[in-house]
PDB file of C-alpha atoms in Angstrom:
ATOM      1  CA  GLY A   1      -5.855  -1.195  38.813  1.00 80.00           C
ATOM      2  CA  GLU A   2      -5.375   2.112  36.280  1.00 85.00           C
ATOM      3  CA  ASN A   3      -8.684   2.916  33.734  1.00 92.00           C
ATOM      4  CA  VAL A   4      -8.686   6.260  31.574  1.00 96.00           C
ATOM      5  CA  GLU A   5     -11.572   7.531  30.024  1.00 97.00           C
ATOM      6  CA  GLN A   6     -11.189  10.154  27.288  1.00 98.00           C
ATOM      7  CA  HIS A   7     -14.327  12.328  25.557  1.00 97.00           C
ATOM      8  CA  PRO A   8     -15.385  12.965  22.800  1.00 98.00           C
ATOM      9  CA  SER A   9     -14.308  10.044  20.102  1.00 97.00           C
ATOM     10  CA  THR A  10     -14.925  12.400  17.724  1.00 98.00           C
ATOM     11  CA  LEU A  11     -14.770  16.285  17.265  1.00 98.00           C
ATOM     12  CA  SER A  12     -14.665  17.976  14.606  1.00 98.00           C
ATOM     13  CA  VAL A  13     -14.278  21.529  14.490  1.00 98.00           C
ATOM     14  CA  GLN A  14     -13.742  24.984  11.700  1.00 98.00           C
ATOM     15  CA  GLU A  15     -10.121  26.140  11.456  1.00 98.00           C
ATOM     16  CA  GLY A  16      -8.821  28.641  13.711  1.00 98.00           C
ATOM     17  CA  ASP A  17     -11.468  27.363  15.919  1.00 98.00           C
ATOM     18  CA  SER A  18     -10.002  25.569  19.382  1.00 98.00           C
ATOM     19  CA  ALA A  19     -10.187  22.125  20.095  1.00 98.00           C
ATOM     20  CA  VAL A  20     -10.277  20.399  24.008  1.00 98.00           C
ATOM     21  CA  ILE A  21      -9.720  16.654  25.081  1.00 98.00           C
ATOM     22  CA  LYS A  22     -11.162  15.334  28.584  1.00 98.00           C
ATOM     23  CA  CYS A  23      -9.980  12.714  30.140  1.00 98.00           C
ATOM     24  CA  THR A  24     -10.969  11.173  33.333  1.00 98.00           C
ATOM     25  CA  TYR A  25      -8.356   8.424  35.483  1.00 97.00           C
ATOM     26  CA  SER A  26      -9.061   6.411  38.360  1.00 95.00           C
ATOM     27  CA  ASP A  27      -5.935   5.547  40.131  1.00 92.00           C
ATOM     28  CA  SER A  28      -5.559   8.572  42.255  1.00 91.00           C
ATOM     29  CA  ALA A  29      -1.350   7.534  42.784  1.00 90.00           C
ATOM     30  CA  SER A  30      -0.813   7.886  38.898  1.00 92.00           C
ATOM     31  CA  ASN A  31       1.413  11.283  38.218  1.00 91.00           C
ATOM     32  CA  TYR A  32       2.603  11.012  35.016  1.00 91.00           C
ATOM     33  CA  PHE A  33      -0.035  12.407  31.997  1.00 94.00           C
ATOM     34  CA  PRO A  34       1.558  12.447  28.522  1.00 95.00           C
ATOM     35  CA  TRP A  35      -1.208  12.615  25.302  1.00 97.00           C
ATOM     36  CA  TYR A  36       0.118  11.489  22.302  1.00 97.00           C
ATOM     37  CA  LYS A  37      -1.021  12.149  18.415  1.00 97.00           C
ATOM     38  CA  GLN A  38      -1.061   9.898  16.162  1.00 96.00           C
ATOM     39  CA  GLU A  39      -2.008  10.303  12.366  1.00 95.00           C
ATOM     40  CA  LEU A  40      -3.110   8.208   9.560  1.00 91.00           C
ATOM     41  CA  GLY A  41      -0.299   4.979   9.260  1.00 89.00           C
ATOM     42  CA  LYS A  42       2.495   6.498  11.817  1.00 92.00           C
ATOM     43  CA  GLY A  43       3.440   5.437  14.816  1.00 94.00           C
ATOM     44  CA  PRO A  44       2.420   7.891  18.220  1.00 95.00           C
ATOM     45  CA  GLN A  45       4.232  10.994  18.774  1.00 95.00           C
ATOM     46  CA  LEU A  46       3.785  12.384  22.311  1.00 95.00           C
ATOM     47  CA  ILE A  47       3.163  16.037  21.958  1.00 96.00           C
ATOM     48  CA  ILE A  48       2.851  17.324  26.178  1.00 96.00           C
ATOM     49  CA  ASP A  49       3.107  16.002  28.682  1.00 94.00           C
ATOM     50  CA  ILE A  50       2.017  16.753  32.493  1.00 93.00           C
ATOM     51  CA  ARG A  51       3.642  15.784  35.622  1.00 90.00           C
ATOM     52  CA  SER A  52       1.245  15.945  39.338  1.00 84.00           C
ATOM     53  CA  ASN A  53       3.741  18.173  40.426  1.00 84.00           C
ATOM     54  CA  VAL A  54       2.026  20.696  37.879  1.00 84.00           C
ATOM     55  CA  GLY A  55      -1.302  22.305  37.586  1.00 91.00           C
ATOM     56  CA  GLU A  56      -1.440  23.801  33.824  1.00 95.00           C
ATOM     57  CA  LYS A  57       1.475  23.440  31.121  1.00 95.00           C
ATOM     58  CA  LYS A  58       1.982  25.221  27.762  1.00 97.00           C
ATOM     59  CA  ASP A  59       3.529  24.268  23.975  1.00 95.00           C
ATOM     60  CA  GLN A  60       2.651  27.061  22.035  1.00 96.00           C
ATOM     61  CA  ARG A  61      -0.725  26.346  20.776  1.00 97.00           C
ATOM     62  CA  ILE A  62      -0.768  23.485  22.694  1.00 98.00           C
ATOM     63  CA  ALA A  63      -2.156  23.732  25.871  1.00 98.00           C
ATOM     64  CA  VAL A  64      -2.685  20.601  28.978  1.00 98.00           C
ATOM     65  CA  THR A  65      -4.979  20.950  32.544  1.00 97.00           C
ATOM     66  CA  LEU A  66      -4.911  18.699  35.460  1.00 96.00           C
ATOM     67  CA  ASN A  67      -7.024  18.441  38.503  1.00 95.00           C
ATOM     68  CA  LYS A  68      -5.376  15.918  40.791  1.00 93.00           C
ATOM     69  CA  THR A  69      -8.694  16.194  43.530  1.00 94.00           C
ATOM     70  CA  ALA A  70     -11.055  15.861  40.105  1.00 95.00           C
ATOM     71  CA  LYS A  71      -8.465  13.176  39.350  1.00 96.00           C
ATOM     72  CA  HIS A  72      -9.092  14.473  35.599  1.00 96.00           C
ATOM     73  CA  PHE A  73      -6.743  16.482  32.473  1.00 97.00           C
ATOM     74  CA  SER A  74      -6.933  17.853  29.173  1.00 98.00           C
ATOM     75  CA  LEU A  75      -6.012  18.951  26.736  1.00 98.00           C
ATOM     76  CA  HIS A  76      -6.555  22.113  25.108  1.00 98.00           C
ATOM     77  CA  ILE A  77      -5.538  23.003  21.151  1.00 98.00           C
ATOM     78  CA  THR A  78      -6.365  27.108  19.918  1.00 98.00           C
ATOM     79  CA  GLU A  79      -6.489  28.030  17.100  1.00 98.00           C
ATOM     80  CA  THR A  80      -6.190  24.566  15.298  1.00 98.00           C
ATOM     81  CA  GLN A  81      -4.916  23.895  11.603  1.00 97.00           C
ATOM     82  CA  PRO A  82      -6.347  21.669   9.451  1.00 97.00           C
ATOM     83  CA  GLU A  83      -2.742  19.739   9.653  1.00 97.00           C
ATOM     84  CA  ASP A  84      -3.880  18.949  13.708  1.00 98.00           C
ATOM     85  CA  SER A  85      -6.188  16.371  12.447  1.00 98.00           C
ATOM     86  CA  ALA A  86      -5.305  13.572  14.103  1.00 98.00           C
ATOM     87  CA  VAL A  87      -6.193  10.559  16.297  1.00 97.00           C
ATOM     88  CA  TYR A  88      -5.476  12.251  19.290  1.00 98.00           C
ATOM     89  CA  PHE A  89      -4.569   9.635  22.949  1.00 98.00           C
ATOM     90  CA  CYS A  90      -4.285  10.712  26.259  1.00 98.00           C
ATOM     91  CA  ALA A  91      -2.373   8.534  28.742  1.00 96.00           C
ATOM     92  CA  ALA A  92      -1.762   7.975  33.029  1.00 94.00           C
ATOM     93  CA  SER A  93       0.615   5.498  34.682  1.00 90.00           C
ATOM     94  CA  ARG A  94       2.141   5.804  37.966  1.00 84.00           C
ATOM     95  CA  ASN A  95       6.169   6.523  37.145  1.00 71.00           C
ATOM     96  CA  GLN A  96       7.134   9.512  36.628  1.00 58.00           C
ATOM     97  CA  ALA A  97       9.476   7.790  33.728  1.00 56.00           C
ATOM     98  CA  GLY A  98       6.507   7.123  31.314  1.00 48.00           C
ATOM     99  CA  THR A  99       6.718   3.493  32.257  1.00 68.00           C
ATOM    100  CA  ALA A 100       3.432   1.213  31.417  1.00 78.00           C
ATOM    101  CA  LEU A 101       1.023   4.091  30.392  1.00 90.00           C
ATOM    102  CA  ILE A 102      -2.487   2.430  30.452  1.00 91.00           C
ATOM    103  CA  PHE A 103      -4.230   5.021  27.314  1.00 95.00           C
ATOM    104  CA  GLY A 104      -7.378   6.412  26.423  1.00 96.00           C
ATOM    105  CA  LYS A 105      -9.645   5.439  22.882  1.00 96.00           C
ATOM    106  CA  GLY A 106      -8.895   8.298  21.921  1.00 97.00           C
ATOM    107  CA  THR A 107     -10.171  11.624  19.774  1.00 98.00           C
ATOM    108  CA  THR A 108     -10.694  11.838  16.069  1.00 97.00           C
ATOM    109  CA  LEU A 109      -9.956  15.028  16.162  1.00 98.00           C
ATOM    110  CA  SER A 110     -10.889  16.805  12.340  1.00 98.00           C
ATOM    111  CA  VAL A 111      -9.683  20.356  11.644  1.00 98.00           C
ATOM    112  CA  SER A 112     -12.102  21.907   8.196  1.00 96.00           C
ATOM    113  CA  SER A 113     -10.767  24.524   6.289  1.00 92.00           C
TER     114      SER A 113
ATOM    115  CA  SER B   1      14.320  11.928  21.980  1.00 76.00           C
ATOM    116  CA  ALA B   2      15.815   8.357  20.813  1.00 85.00           C
ATOM    117  CA  VAL B   3      14.435   7.673  16.904  1.00 92.00           C
ATOM    118  CA  ILE B   4      13.233   4.157  16.227  1.00 96.00           C
ATOM    119  CA  SER B   5      12.520   1.914  12.956  1.00 97.00           C
ATOM    120  CA  GLN B   6      11.154  -1.094  12.919  1.00 98.00           C
ATOM    121  CA  LYS B   7      10.954  -3.714  10.556  1.00 98.00           C
ATOM    122  CA  PRO B   8       9.043  -4.856   9.295  1.00 98.00           C
ATOM    123  CA  SER B   9       6.860  -1.435   7.678  1.00 97.00           C
ATOM    124  CA  ARG B  10       3.880  -3.898   6.841  1.00 97.00           C
ATOM    125  CA  ASP B  11       3.069  -7.760   6.279  1.00 98.00           C
ATOM    126  CA  ILE B  12       0.247 -10.142   5.549  1.00 98.00           C
ATOM    127  CA  CYS B  13       0.568 -13.828   7.191  1.00 97.00           C
ATOM    128  CA  GLN B  14      -0.962 -16.689   6.264  1.00 97.00           C
ATOM    129  CA  ARG B  15      -2.867 -17.964   9.901  1.00 97.00           C
ATOM    130  CA  GLY B  16      -0.820 -20.566  11.833  1.00 98.00           C
ATOM    131  CA  THR B  17       2.341 -19.124  10.841  1.00 98.00           C
ATOM    132  CA  SER B  18       5.034 -16.471  12.922  1.00 98.00           C
ATOM    133  CA  LEU B  19       6.927 -13.368  12.079  1.00 98.00           C
ATOM    134  CA  THR B  20       9.990 -11.307  14.216  1.00 98.00           C
ATOM    135  CA  ILE B  21       8.665  -7.941  14.375  1.00 98.00           C
ATOM    136  CA  GLN B  22      12.031  -6.267  15.144  1.00 98.00           C
ATOM    137  CA  CYS B  23      13.136  -2.745  16.669  1.00 98.00           C
ATOM    138  CA  GLN B  24      15.597  -0.880  16.255  1.00 98.00           C
ATOM    139  CA  VAL B  25      16.801   2.151  18.931  1.00 97.00           C
ATOM    140  CA  ASP B  26      19.484   5.399  17.764  1.00 95.00           C
ATOM    141  CA  SER B  27      20.377   5.500  21.461  1.00 93.00           C
ATOM    142  CA  GLN B  28      20.695   2.698  24.422  1.00 93.00           C
ATOM    143  CA  VAL B  29      18.094   2.444  26.648  1.00 90.00           C
ATOM    144  CA  THR B  30      16.578   1.144  29.939  1.00 86.00           C
ATOM    145  CA  MET B  31      13.208   0.489  28.939  1.00 83.00           C
ATOM    146  CA  MET B  32      11.890  -0.890  25.949  1.00 91.00           C
ATOM    147  CA  PHE B  33       8.657  -2.286  25.766  1.00 95.00           C
ATOM    148  CA  TRP B  34       5.726  -3.551  22.626  1.00 97.00           C
ATOM    149  CA  TYR B  35       2.247  -2.195  22.368  1.00 96.00           C
ATOM    150  CA  ARG B  36      -0.055  -3.884  20.195  1.00 97.00           C
ATOM    151  CA  GLN B  37      -3.079  -1.515  18.521  1.00 95.00           C
ATOM    152  CA  GLN B  38      -6.304  -3.500  17.039  1.00 94.00           C
ATOM    153  CA  PRO B  39      -7.915  -1.692  14.112  1.00 89.00           C
ATOM    154  CA  GLY B  40      -9.277   0.919  15.591  1.00 87.00           C
ATOM    155  CA  GLN B  41      -8.345   1.000  18.571  1.00 91.00           C
ATOM    156  CA  SER B  42      -6.534   2.287  21.815  1.00 93.00           C
ATOM    157  CA  LEU B  43      -2.554   1.110  22.658  1.00 95.00           C
ATOM    158  CA  THR B  44      -2.010  -1.981  24.508  1.00 94.00           C
ATOM    159  CA  LEU B  45       0.718  -2.579  26.967  1.00 93.00           C
ATOM    160  CA  ILE B  46       1.959  -6.352  26.098  1.00 96.00           C
ATOM    161  CA  ALA B  47       5.485  -6.424  27.991  1.00 94.00           C
ATOM    162  CA  THR B  48       8.513  -4.766  28.534  1.00 92.00           C
ATOM    163  CA  ALA B  49      11.120  -6.123  27.317  1.00 92.00           C
ATOM    164  CA  ASN B  50      13.883  -6.565  29.960  1.00 82.00           C
ATOM    165  CA  GLN B  51      17.464  -6.382  28.239  1.00 84.00           C
ATOM    166  CA  GLY B  52      19.169 -10.268  29.686  1.00 81.00           C
ATOM    167  CA  SER B  53      16.809 -11.784  31.146  1.00 82.00           C
ATOM    168  CA  GLU B  54      12.937 -13.157  29.808  1.00 87.00           C
ATOM    169  CA  ALA B  55      10.199 -10.327  29.220  1.00 91.00           C
ATOM    170  CA  THR B  56       7.451  -9.455  31.705  1.00 91.00           C
ATOM    171  CA  TYR B  57       4.050  -9.767  29.765  1.00 94.00           C
ATOM    172  CA  GLU B  58       0.925  -8.418  30.628  1.00 93.00           C
ATOM    173  CA  SER B  59      -2.330  -9.728  31.644  1.00 92.00           C
ATOM    174  CA  GLY B  60      -3.470 -11.574  28.089  1.00 95.00           C
ATOM    175  CA  PHE B  61      -0.234 -12.022  26.917  1.00 97.00           C
ATOM    176  CA  VAL B  62       1.998 -14.923  27.382  1.00 96.00           C
ATOM    177  CA  ILE B  63       5.181 -16.044  26.250  1.00 96.00           C
ATOM    178  CA  ASP B  64       4.362 -19.228  24.091  1.00 97.00           C
ATOM    179  CA  LYS B  65       1.633 -16.687  22.709  1.00 98.00           C
ATOM    180  CA  PHE B  66       4.612 -13.638  21.876  1.00 98.00           C
ATOM    181  CA  PRO B  67       7.548 -14.194  22.838  1.00 97.00           C
ATOM    182  CA  ILE B  68      10.382 -11.303  22.987  1.00 96.00           C
ATOM    183  CA  SER B  69      14.194 -10.749  22.817  1.00 94.00           C
ATOM    184  CA  ARG B  70      16.113  -8.445  24.317  1.00 95.00           C
ATOM    185  CA  PRO B  71      19.452  -9.086  23.389  1.00 93.00           C
ATOM    186  CA  ASN B  72      21.065  -4.924  23.418  1.00 93.00           C
ATOM    187  CA  LEU B  73      19.836  -2.194  25.285  1.00 93.00           C
ATOM    188  CA  THR B  74      19.532  -0.816  21.399  1.00 95.00           C
ATOM    189  CA  PHE B  75      17.785  -3.729  19.712  1.00 96.00           C
ATOM    190  CA  SER B  76      14.619  -6.372  20.262  1.00 96.00           C
ATOM    191  CA  THR B  77      12.056  -8.919  18.452  1.00 97.00           C
ATOM    192  CA  LEU B  78       8.721  -9.862  18.841  1.00 98.00           C
ATOM    193  CA  THR B  79       7.081 -13.030  17.559  1.00 98.00           C
ATOM    194  CA  VAL B  80       3.234 -13.299  16.921  1.00 98.00           C
ATOM    195  CA  SER B  81       3.229 -16.880  16.300  1.00 98.00           C
ATOM    196  CA  ASN B  82       0.721 -19.410  15.746  1.00 98.00           C
ATOM    197  CA  MET B  83      -1.239 -16.739  13.971  1.00 98.00           C
ATOM    198  CA  SER B  84      -4.840 -15.758  14.139  1.00 97.00           C
ATOM    199  CA  PRO B  85      -6.987 -12.621  12.083  1.00 96.00           C
ATOM    200  CA  GLU B  86      -7.656 -12.066  15.357  1.00 96.00           C
ATOM    201  CA  ASP B  87      -3.355 -10.973  15.477  1.00 97.00           C
ATOM    202  CA  SER B  88      -3.688  -8.873  12.790  1.00 97.00           C
ATOM    203  CA  SER B  89      -2.692  -5.085  14.505  1.00 97.00           C
ATOM    204  CA  ILE B  90      -0.073  -1.950  14.631  1.00 97.00           C
ATOM    205  CA  TYR B  91       2.490  -4.219  16.692  1.00 98.00           C
ATOM    206  CA  LEU B  92       4.542  -0.785  18.348  1.00 97.00           C
ATOM    207  CA  CYS B  93       7.856  -0.589  19.739  1.00 97.00           C
ATOM    208  CA  SER B  94       8.323   1.566  22.401  1.00 95.00           C
ATOM    209  CA  VAL B  95      11.779   3.205  24.469  1.00 93.00           C
ATOM    210  CA  VAL B  96      11.771   5.277  27.788  1.00 88.00           C
ATOM    211  CA  GLY B  97      13.947   8.050  27.019  1.00 82.00           C
ATOM    212  CA  GLY B  98      14.475  12.110  29.544  1.00 80.00           C
ATOM    213  CA  GLY B  99      11.569  10.345  31.516  1.00 79.00           C
ATOM    214  CA  GLU B 100       9.277  10.450  28.352  1.00 85.00           C
ATOM    215  CA  GLN B 101       7.684   7.595  25.933  1.00 88.00           C
ATOM    216  CA  TYR B 102       8.019   7.501  22.553  1.00 92.00           C
ATOM    217  CA  PHE B 103       7.141   5.237  19.781  1.00 95.00           C
ATOM    218  CA  GLY B 104       8.034   3.719  17.047  1.00 96.00           C
ATOM    219  CA  PRO B 105       5.859   3.505  13.625  1.00 96.00           C
ATOM    220  CA  GLY B 106       5.081   0.433  13.647  1.00 97.00           C
ATOM    221  CA  THR B 107       4.204  -2.564  12.326  1.00 98.00           C
ATOM    222  CA  ARG B 108       0.621  -3.255  10.617  1.00 97.00           C
ATOM    223  CA  LEU B 109       0.429  -7.321  10.414  1.00 98.00           C
ATOM    224  CA  THR B 110      -2.916  -8.638   8.436  1.00 97.00           C
ATOM    225  CA  VAL B 111      -3.310 -11.647   9.295  1.00 98.00           C
ATOM    226  CA  THR B 112      -5.390 -13.945   5.984  1.00 97.00           C
TER     227      THR B 112
END
């Protein structure tokens, strides 16, 4: 079955710096890759996703890149702010509708001002 | 996106008892799921709640321990039965809408 590895497990940056979180997946049939942000005491919030027919997607300060050949995808946050501090999870799925998501172990991002 | 609510938001239960968690969605959805998030860990899919039929469970999860109901397209319940301290987790309801998957706020369960 699918296995998703996520690195790093913790990441500390200064406000205004960029942050990059990387994930690799094992199932070459996976075609949907969402990213979630989870703040303390809350459920995961979908922040961006990418499908297999696209190599990169941007939404303001957030971007995701996908390399299907290497089976890895990354989340890039630019101009980080303290409110970006949270746990970020990557996930992968065979189904474009996002069913049966397999999650990475999460990255705790801390942005200090 | 769908708005998902869960009840209760948290509970502390004695071992050997059962707790039923409710999930309500503000629109009709076909796909609804239950996940478990153990302390400091990632999310693991428990089961897919199917409307009008039995839930589909993932490996390691069984109906006797986690019975699920899905009476209509906006509501589901998950029961955690005969609880032990190892069941202490956050339980999350999730739905698919517009090709994306959204999560509820979770139910934080502590078993003593």
